[in-house]
Coordinates of C-alpha atoms in Angstrom, one line a residue:
Chain A
X1 CA -3.2 71.0 -14.8
X2 CA -4.3 73.3 -12.1
X3 CA -2.6 73.4 -8.7
X4 CA -2.8 75.4 -5.5
X5 CA -0.1 76.5 -3.2
X6 CA -0.5 77.5 0.4
X7 CA 2.9 78.5 1.6
X8 CA 2.2 78.8 5.3
X9 CA 1.6 75.4 6.8
X10 CA 1.4 76.6 10.4
X11 CA 0.6 80.1 11.7
X12 CA 0.5 81.1 15.3
X13 CA -1.0 84.5 16.3
X14 CA -2.2 86.2 19.4
X15 CA -5.8 87.4 19.7
X16 CA -6.4 90.8 17.9
X17 CA -3.5 90.3 15.6
X18 CA -4.1 90.6 11.9
X19 CA -4.1 87.6 9.6
X20 CA -3.1 87.0 6.0
X21 CA -2.9 83.5 4.6
X22 CA -1.4 83.2 1.2
X23 CA -2.9 81.2 -1.7
X24 CA -1.5 81.0 -5.2
X25 CA -2.8 78.9 -8.0
X26 CA -1.7 77.9 -11.4
X27 CA -4.3 77.8 -14.2
X28 CA -4.4 79.9 -17.3
X29 CA -8.1 80.2 -17.8
X30 CA -11.1 81.5 -15.9
X31 CA -11.1 80.3 -12.3
X32 CA -13.4 80.1 -9.4
X33 CA -11.7 80.4 -6.0
X34 CA -12.8 79.2 -2.6
X35 CA -11.6 79.3 1.0
X36 CA -12.8 76.5 3.3
X37 CA -12.3 76.2 7.0
X38 CA -12.3 73.2 9.2
X39 CA -12.8 74.0 12.9
X40 CA -11.7 71.3 15.4
X41 CA -14.1 68.4 15.3
X42 CA -16.4 70.1 12.8
X43 CA -17.3 69.7 9.1
X44 CA -15.3 71.4 6.4
X45 CA -17.3 74.5 5.6
X46 CA -17.2 77.3 3.1
X47 CA -15.7 80.6 4.3
X48 CA -16.0 82.6 1.1
X49 CA -15.8 82.2 -2.7
X50 CA -15.0 84.2 -5.8
X51 CA -16.7 83.7 -9.1
X52 CA -16.7 87.0 -10.9
X53 CA -17.1 90.7 -10.3
X54 CA -15.6 92.6 -7.3
X55 CA -12.2 90.9 -6.6
X56 CA -12.6 91.7 -2.9
X57 CA -14.8 89.1 -1.5
X58 CA -16.3 89.1 2.0
X59 CA -17.2 86.0 3.8
X60 CA -18.4 84.8 7.2
X61 CA -17.0 85.8 10.5
X62 CA -15.2 88.9 9.2
X63 CA -13.0 87.1 6.7
X64 CA -12.3 88.6 3.3
X65 CA -10.1 87.6 0.4
X66 CA -8.8 89.5 -2.6
X67 CA -8.4 88.0 -6.1
X68 CA -5.4 89.4 -7.9
X69 CA -5.4 87.9 -11.3
X70 CA -2.0 89.2 -12.3
X71 CA -0.4 87.5 -9.3
X72 CA -2.6 84.3 -9.5
X73 CA -3.4 84.9 -5.8
X74 CA -6.4 84.7 -3.6
X75 CA -5.1 85.6 -0.1
X76 CA -7.3 85.4 2.9
X77 CA -7.4 88.2 5.5
X78 CA -8.9 89.1 8.8
X79 CA -8.0 92.4 10.6
X80 CA -8.3 91.0 14.1
X81 CA -8.4 87.3 14.9
X82 CA -10.1 85.6 17.8
X83 CA -9.3 82.5 19.7
X84 CA -12.3 80.9 18.0
X85 CA -10.6 81.3 14.6
X86 CA -8.3 78.5 15.5
X87 CA -8.8 76.0 12.6
X88 CA -7.3 74.6 9.4
X89 CA -7.9 76.7 6.3
X90 CA -7.9 75.4 2.8
X91 CA -7.7 77.3 -0.4
X92 CA -9.3 75.7 -3.5
X93 CA -9.6 76.4 -7.2
X94 CA -11.9 75.2 -9.8
X95 CA -10.9 75.8 -13.4
X96 CA -12.9 73.1 -15.0
X97 CA -15.8 70.9 -14.7
X98 CA -16.6 70.6 -11.0
X99 CA -13.2 69.4 -10.0
X100 CA -12.0 71.4 -7.0
X101 CA -8.3 71.3 -6.4
X102 CA -7.3 72.0 -2.8
X103 CA -4.1 73.4 -1.3
X104 CA -2.4 71.6 1.5
X105 CA -4.0 73.7 4.2
X106 CA -2.8 76.1 6.8
X107 CA -3.2 75.4 10.5
X108 CA -3.9 78.5 12.4
X109 CA -3.5 78.7 16.2
X110 CA -4.8 81.8 18.0
X111 CA -3.6 82.1 21.5
X112 CA -5.8 84.0 23.9
Chain B
X1 CA -32.6 68.3 9.2
X2 CA -30.8 68.5 5.9
X3 CA -27.2 67.6 5.2
X4 CA -24.7 65.0 4.5
X5 CA -24.1 62.1 6.8
X6 CA -21.2 59.7 6.8
X7 CA -20.9 56.5 8.8
X8 CA -19.2 55.3 10.7
X9 CA -17.2 58.1 12.2
X10 CA -14.3 55.8 13.1
X11 CA -13.5 52.6 11.3
X12 CA -10.8 50.0 11.9
X13 CA -10.0 47.2 9.5
X14 CA -7.3 44.5 9.2
X15 CA -5.0 44.5 6.2
X16 CA -6.4 42.6 3.3
X17 CA -10.1 43.4 4.0
X18 CA -12.3 45.5 1.9
X19 CA -14.4 48.1 3.7
X20 CA -17.3 50.3 2.6
X21 CA -17.8 53.9 3.8
X22 CA -21.3 55.3 3.7
X23 CA -22.4 58.7 2.4
X24 CA -25.9 59.9 2.3
X25 CA -27.4 63.3 1.5
X26 CA -30.9 64.6 1.7
X27 CA -30.1 67.9 0.0
X28 CA -31.4 66.7 -3.4
X29 CA -28.0 67.4 -4.9
X30 CA -27.1 65.9 -8.3
X31 CA -23.3 65.7 -7.8
X32 CA -21.4 63.8 -5.1
X33 CA -17.7 63.5 -4.4
X34 CA -15.2 61.5 -2.3
X35 CA -12.0 63.0 -1.0
X36 CA -9.2 61.7 1.0
X37 CA -7.5 64.0 3.5
X38 CA -4.0 63.3 4.8
X39 CA -1.9 65.5 7.1
X40 CA 0.1 68.1 5.1
X41 CA -1.5 67.0 1.8
X42 CA -4.9 68.7 1.8
X43 CA -7.8 67.0 0.1
X44 CA -7.4 64.8 -2.9
X45 CA -10.3 63.7 -5.1
X46 CA -10.9 60.0 -5.3
X47 CA -14.2 59.7 -7.3
X48 CA -17.1 61.9 -8.3
X49 CA -20.5 61.4 -9.7
X50 CA -22.6 63.9 -11.6
X51 CA -25.7 61.8 -11.9
X52 CA -27.2 58.5 -10.8
X53 CA -25.6 55.4 -12.4
X54 CA -22.6 57.5 -13.5
X55 CA -19.2 58.2 -11.9
X56 CA -15.7 59.2 -12.9
X57 CA -12.3 58.6 -11.4
X58 CA -10.6 61.5 -9.6
X59 CA -6.9 61.9 -9.1
X60 CA -6.3 59.0 -6.8
X61 CA -8.9 56.3 -7.7
X62 CA -6.6 53.3 -7.6
X63 CA -7.7 50.8 -4.9
X64 CA -11.1 52.4 -4.5
X65 CA -14.5 51.7 -6.0
X66 CA -17.9 53.5 -5.9
X67 CA -21.5 53.1 -6.9
X68 CA -24.3 55.6 -7.4
X69 CA -27.5 53.6 -7.6
X70 CA -29.6 56.3 -5.8
X71 CA -29.3 60.0 -6.0
X72 CA -28.9 60.4 -2.2
X73 CA -26.3 57.7 -1.7
X74 CA -22.6 57.4 -2.9
X75 CA -20.8 54.6 -1.0
X76 CA -17.0 54.2 -1.3
X77 CA -15.3 50.9 -1.0
X78 CA -11.7 50.8 0.0
X79 CA -10.3 47.6 -1.4
X80 CA -7.3 45.6 -0.3
X81 CA -5.5 46.9 -3.3
X82 CA -5.2 50.4 -1.8
X83 CA -1.6 50.5 -0.6
X84 CA -2.1 53.2 2.1
X85 CA -5.7 53.3 3.1
X86 CA -5.3 54.9 6.6
X87 CA -6.7 58.4 6.2
X88 CA -9.7 60.7 6.8
X89 CA -12.3 60.3 4.1
X90 CA -14.7 63.2 3.2
X91 CA -17.8 63.0 1.2
X92 CA -19.3 66.1 -0.5
X93 CA -22.2 67.1 -2.7
X94 CA -23.2 70.0 -4.9
X95 CA -26.5 71.1 -6.4
X96 CA -26.0 70.7 -10.1
X97 CA -23.4 68.9 -12.1
X98 CA -22.0 70.9 -14.9
X99 CA -22.0 74.2 -13.0
X100 CA -18.4 74.7 -11.9
X101 CA -19.4 77.6 -9.7
X102 CA -21.3 75.4 -7.4
X103 CA -20.3 75.2 -3.8
X104 CA -19.5 71.8 -2.4
X105 CA -20.9 70.8 0.9
X106 CA -19.0 68.4 3.1
X107 CA -20.0 65.6 5.5
X108 CA -18.3 65.0 8.9
X109 CA -15.9 62.5 7.5
X110 CA -14.9 58.9 8.4
X111 CA -11.5 58.2 9.9
X112 CA -10.3 54.8 8.6
X113 CA -7.4 53.0 10.3
X114 CA -5.9 49.9 8.9
X115 CA -4.4 47.7 11.6

């Protein structure tokens, strides 16, 4: 069975700091990987996704993630965070028929 | 204005009562999903439907039931058999069933509290 681990449950950063949120998955086959974000009071929305090709994926709002197959990882990065990035971030993997498996989420608080 | 709507936003019920959460989409998506979100546990799949009149259990289906009589609607009933129903419920949809690369789009959620 596939599973997703997000090791950082809470992250606090100051504005302009760099961000890296860890995501590791367990699944032996071909995977599709996603990062979703949930801003306070808003819908869960897609930040970026990886299906194939270039393992470095760029998403909205300056976020990017790198798929490292040998490490079963898909870490999310942003070089300089803003107060508006305060949100909960979810990594998800889909290794089978339409069933997304989500990590437990990471709450990011960016202080101005 | 396309999207996924869920109603109500907040719902309170007494123990022992069944309650139905609404989910409607006007995106013409084939597949629809119900998730439950609990603090520190992420999202867990309750039920999903790939096509009208068909649905499958997800990882935590016990105590829940669904129907898919219309393409645009996928209501979820939380029955009295659900041991811990207080949670935030999210509905999602995706374009085509069978394409595991499809992005899922989420509704605003319903927060259910059992008193």
